[in-house]
Structures are given as structure tokens and as C-alpha cells.
Short mmCIF file of C-alpha atoms in Angstrom, two decimals:
data_model
loop_
_atom_site.label_atom_id
_atom_site.label_comp_id
_atom_site.label_asym_id
_atom_site.label_seq_id
_atom_site.Cartn_x
_atom_site.Cartn_y
_atom_site.Cartn_z
CA MET A 200 34.28 -7.03 -32.73
CA GLY A 201 35.47 -4.47 -30.22
CA GLN A 202 33.84 -1.69 -32.24
CA ILE A 203 30.54 -3.63 -32.38
CA CYS A 204 30.52 -4.15 -28.60
CA GLN A 205 31.42 -0.52 -28.06
CA ALA A 206 28.60 0.56 -30.37
CA GLN A 207 26.15 -1.75 -28.60
CA GLY A 208 27.22 -0.38 -25.23
CA GLY A 209 26.75 3.14 -26.55
CA ARG A 210 23.22 2.31 -27.71
CA ASP A 211 22.37 0.75 -24.33
CA SER A 212 23.65 3.83 -22.54
CA LEU A 213 21.66 6.08 -24.86
CA THR A 214 18.55 3.96 -24.31
CA MET A 215 18.84 4.19 -20.54
CA ALA A 216 19.47 7.93 -20.74
CA MET A 217 16.27 8.36 -22.75
CA VAL A 218 14.10 6.03 -20.63
CA MET A 219 15.38 5.96 -17.06
CA PRO A 220 14.59 9.20 -15.17
CA HIS A 221 17.35 10.89 -13.21
CA GLN A 222 14.71 12.31 -10.88
CA ALA A 223 10.95 11.88 -11.00
CA ILE A 224 7.87 12.41 -8.86
CA LYS A 225 4.89 10.04 -9.07
CA PHE A 226 1.33 9.63 -7.86
CA SER A 227 -0.45 6.31 -7.19
CA PRO A 228 -4.20 6.57 -7.98
CA LEU A 229 -4.97 2.97 -6.99
CA HIS A 230 -4.20 3.75 -3.36
CA LEU A 231 -7.20 6.11 -3.30
CA ILE A 232 -9.52 3.08 -3.55
CA ASN A 233 -7.61 0.91 -1.10
CA PHE A 234 -9.50 -0.32 1.98
CA TYR A 235 -7.35 2.09 3.97
CA PRO A 236 -7.22 4.78 1.23
CA THR A 237 -4.16 6.98 0.98
CA ALA A 238 -2.97 9.94 -1.05
CA GLU A 239 0.37 8.41 -1.98
CA PHE A 240 3.34 10.10 -3.67
CA SER A 241 6.82 8.85 -4.50
CA PHE A 242 10.19 10.27 -5.52
CA GLU A 243 12.64 8.30 -7.67
CA GLN A 244 16.35 9.15 -7.71
CA LYS A 245 18.92 7.62 -10.05
CA VAL A 246 22.01 6.45 -8.15
CA ALA A 247 23.92 4.50 -10.85
CA SER A 248 23.76 3.84 -14.58
CA HIS A 249 20.95 1.26 -14.26
CA VAL A 250 19.99 1.64 -10.59
CA SER A 251 17.57 3.96 -8.82
CA VAL A 252 16.01 4.32 -5.36
CA GLN A 253 12.40 5.27 -4.83
CA LEU A 254 10.90 6.67 -1.62
CA GLU A 255 7.15 6.72 -1.15
CA ALA A 256 4.78 7.99 1.53
CA GLY A 257 1.03 8.11 1.83
CA TYR A 258 -1.41 9.87 4.15
CA VAL A 259 -4.51 7.90 5.11
CA ILE A 260 -7.74 9.57 4.02
CA ASP A 261 -10.96 9.27 6.01
CA TYR A 262 -13.96 9.33 3.66
CA ASN A 263 -16.32 9.95 6.63
CA ASN A 264 -18.10 6.62 6.38
CA ASP A 265 -20.06 7.24 9.57
CA TRP A 266 -22.46 4.43 8.68
CA ASP A 267 -19.74 1.82 9.19
CA GLU A 268 -19.21 1.60 12.94
CA ASP A 269 -16.43 -0.96 12.49
CA PHE A 270 -14.06 1.49 10.76
CA LEU A 271 -14.52 5.07 11.94
CA ASN A 272 -12.02 7.93 11.74
CA LYS A 273 -9.33 6.13 9.73
CA ARG A 274 -5.96 7.83 10.12
CA GLY A 275 -2.26 7.11 9.75
CA ALA A 276 0.43 6.77 7.09
CA LYS A 277 2.17 4.30 4.78
CA PHE A 278 5.87 4.25 3.90
CA LYS A 279 7.88 2.45 1.22
CA ILE A 280 11.49 2.29 0.06
CA GLU A 281 12.39 0.57 -3.20
CA ALA A 282 15.58 -0.25 -5.07
CA ARG A 283 15.17 -0.97 -8.77
CA TYR A 284 17.40 -2.11 -11.61
CA TYR A 285 16.61 -1.18 -15.20
CA PHE A 286 17.80 -3.99 -17.42
CA PHE A 287 16.30 -3.36 -20.86
CA GLY A 288 14.82 -0.54 -22.85
CA ARG A 289 13.89 0.49 -26.34
CA ALA A 290 14.77 4.04 -27.25
CA ASP A 291 12.36 4.13 -30.17
CA LYS A 292 9.39 3.53 -27.87
CA ARG A 293 10.78 5.24 -24.77
CA LYS A 294 10.06 2.10 -22.81
CA GLY A 295 12.12 0.38 -20.14
CA TYR A 296 11.78 -2.69 -17.91
CA TYR A 297 13.03 -3.19 -14.37
CA ILE A 298 13.12 -5.52 -11.40
CA ALA A 299 12.81 -4.18 -7.87
CA GLY A 300 12.77 -4.99 -4.17
CA GLU A 301 10.58 -2.95 -1.83
CA GLY A 302 10.24 -2.76 1.93
CA TYR A 303 7.18 -1.11 3.42
CA ALA A 304 5.30 -0.32 6.63
CA ASN A 305 1.67 0.67 7.25
CA VAL A 306 0.76 2.50 10.46
CA VAL A 307 -3.01 2.97 10.61
CA ASN A 308 -5.50 3.57 13.43
CA PHE A 309 -9.30 3.61 13.38
CA ASP A 310 -12.17 3.64 15.86
CA ARG A 311 -14.81 0.95 16.38
CA VAL A 312 -18.19 1.09 18.09
CA ARG A 313 -19.80 -1.93 19.74
CA THR A 314 -23.25 -2.06 21.40
CA THR A 315 -24.14 -4.82 23.86
CA THR A 316 -27.22 -5.69 25.88
CA GLU A 317 -26.61 -6.15 29.61
CA CYS A 318 -28.75 -6.74 32.66
CA PHE A 319 -29.27 -5.08 36.02
CA ASP A 320 -30.45 -8.33 37.59
CA VAL A 321 -29.81 -12.07 37.38
CA ASN A 322 -33.05 -12.81 35.51
CA CYS A 323 -32.43 -9.91 33.12
CA GLU A 324 -35.85 -8.41 33.71
CA HIS A 325 -34.41 -4.95 33.29
CA PRO A 326 -31.96 -5.05 30.33
CA PHE A 327 -30.09 -2.04 29.07
CA ARG A 328 -27.82 -1.32 26.13
CA ARG A 329 -24.23 -0.13 26.47
CA THR A 330 -22.12 1.36 23.69
CA ALA A 331 -18.32 1.23 23.70
CA GLU A 332 -16.10 3.16 21.31
CA TYR A 333 -12.42 2.20 21.20
CA LYS A 334 -9.31 2.48 19.07
CA ILE A 335 -7.84 -0.32 16.95
CA GLU A 336 -4.29 -0.25 15.62
CA TYR A 337 -3.48 -1.86 12.29
CA ARG A 338 0.22 -2.49 11.70
CA GLU A 339 1.68 -4.14 8.64
CA LYS A 340 5.21 -4.51 7.35
CA GLY A 341 6.63 -6.58 4.55
CA PHE A 342 8.81 -7.00 1.51
CA THR A 343 7.87 -7.15 -2.19
CA ILE A 344 9.73 -8.57 -5.18
CA LYS A 345 8.37 -7.20 -8.44
CA ALA A 346 8.96 -6.57 -12.12
CA GLY A 347 7.80 -3.47 -13.91
CA LEU A 348 7.45 -1.41 -17.03
CA LEU A 349 8.17 2.31 -17.30
CA LYS A 350 6.86 4.16 -20.35
CA ARG A 351 7.97 7.71 -21.16
CA PHE A 352 5.86 10.37 -22.89
CA GLY A 353 8.35 13.20 -22.96
CA ARG A 354 8.62 14.31 -19.34
CA PHE A 355 5.50 12.39 -18.35
CA LEU A 356 5.65 8.71 -17.48
CA PHE A 357 3.53 5.69 -16.67
CA ASP A 358 4.97 3.16 -14.21
CA PHE A 359 3.33 -0.26 -13.87
CA ASN A 360 4.54 -3.27 -11.87
CA SER A 361 3.42 -6.55 -10.34
CA GLY A 362 4.98 -9.05 -7.99
CA LEU A 363 4.66 -11.01 -4.76
CA THR A 364 4.58 -9.62 -1.22
CA LEU A 365 5.45 -11.24 2.09
CA ARG A 366 3.19 -9.54 4.69
CA ASP A 367 3.37 -9.45 8.48
CA ILE A 368 -0.05 -8.21 9.66
CA ARG A 369 -1.03 -7.28 13.21
CA TYR A 370 -4.20 -5.77 14.73
CA HIS A 371 -4.23 -4.45 18.29
CA GLU A 372 -7.31 -3.60 20.32
CA PRO A 373 -8.05 -3.21 24.04
CA ALA A 374 -7.52 -6.54 25.80
CA ASN A 375 -10.83 -6.36 27.70
CA LEU A 376 -12.76 -6.00 24.42
CA GLU A 377 -10.76 -8.28 22.14
CA GLU A 378 -12.33 -11.54 23.32
CA GLN A 379 -15.79 -10.07 23.86
CA PHE A 380 -16.16 -8.85 20.27
CA SER A 381 -14.02 -11.36 18.39
CA GLU A 382 -16.22 -12.47 15.47
CA TRP A 383 -14.09 -13.42 12.47
CA THR A 384 -15.71 -15.05 9.43
CA PHE A 385 -14.17 -16.29 6.19
CA TRP A 386 -15.58 -13.41 4.11
CA ASP A 387 -14.49 -10.58 6.42
CA ILE A 388 -12.75 -7.71 4.62
CA PRO A 389 -10.22 -6.95 5.83
CA ASP A 390 -9.09 -10.13 7.55
CA GLU A 391 -8.13 -8.88 11.02
CA ARG A 392 -6.37 -12.01 12.19
CA ASP A 393 -2.69 -11.61 13.05
CA ARG A 394 -0.73 -13.55 10.44
CA VAL A 395 2.20 -13.79 8.05
CA ALA A 396 1.14 -14.41 4.46
CA PHE A 397 2.01 -14.05 0.79
CA SER A 398 -0.17 -12.05 -1.56
CA PRO A 399 0.03 -10.69 -5.13
CA ASN A 400 1.01 -7.07 -5.61
CA PHE A 401 0.00 -4.64 -8.36
CA GLY A 402 0.97 -1.01 -8.79
CA ALA A 403 0.31 1.79 -11.27
CA ARG A 404 1.73 5.29 -11.02
CA PHE A 405 1.69 8.42 -13.13
CA GLY A 406 4.66 10.73 -12.91
CA TYR A 407 6.66 13.67 -14.12
CA VAL A 408 10.40 13.63 -14.86
CA LEU A 409 12.18 16.48 -13.12
CA LYS A 410 15.46 15.82 -14.95
#
């Protein structure tokens, strides 16, 4: 019995050694089509036999959508830190499963243009139009619980996961303009109301195993 357990433990260790990367770099293509698109890269470091830590950072890309005066000059960054535990793998398919917890923060700014019609006189016989351009700050932080699959192709890998995220979302704009231009509707994307909410989470990353 002891020999069987020892053999099983040896196979599990061999499986993890073949599947779980000691160090890997990854790229997240889905973030390029996010509403606030980012070029996002991550680095995974093994810290124990079944445990790793992953750090991720993304730079917000502005696609120069000058036609959309609500979201001009997008800029900022996104940060994530994740701890994951690999609990099962199959050496013959170079495939492993994991559960993970991730904390994140999004720090994004963009500009908005609003045009209003005002009057020189009480009867508004001489109206004029005034344009205001101002900065809006989007701040989000939260925590995600997820489960994932990591598939190895030699030194290349595919990392897919899904889970549930608790999000704390805040938008900040100049106080003198916030009430004047507050026009939220149910179908607005994104929803700019300050709120705490749950939402599903999906991720897909391609990577390369350094060692």
C-alpha cells in the first residue's frame, strides 16, 4: 500500500512538473476588444509544488475614435495579481486544472465633449451654442474567484478560465457638469453609475514557458 501511494505521489509530481510552468509570460488578446482596450501581459511564477502567483498589467490603447465625443483620448492602466492552485493534471495530454483568486484595479481616464444651447437674453431671442470638453475618471477595483484550464504545447501554452467577479465601480467628473449632463439609460454601455455588483468573468491567454 505504501509503495502504491508513493508511486501515485510520484506520478502526480511528474504530472505537475510537465504541466505547471515554473515561469511563463502570457498575452491576453480579449483585452484588445474590451470597451477600454488594453495591451495586457502577465508573468506567472511558481512558488510551491502546486501554487503559483501571476502578475498582470495592461496599458490602455486609444483607437482614435474621434467620432465618439463621449469617450475621447482613452488612457490609463489595469493591474492584476492572482494566486492559483493546480489540483489536477494529465501528463499524457499536458493539461492541468486550477482554481484561483485575483485582485485587480483599473485606472482609466477619458475626455468628453458636451454642446449646449444657451441664451443672451431672457426670451432667448439670441441663442448661442457652447462646447465644453472635460475629463472623466473611471476607477474600478474588485476580486475574482475562478477556475481554469492550462494546456501545454511544448513551451507554448493556452490558459483559459471563467469565474465570478465582485466589482466596485466609480466614475468621477467635474461637479458643475455632473448634474447638467447626467443622462443614464438602461442600454448605456458602459453603465457609468457608481455601484457594487457581481458579474461573470472570462479570460483567455496565450503564453510561452520560460522554464
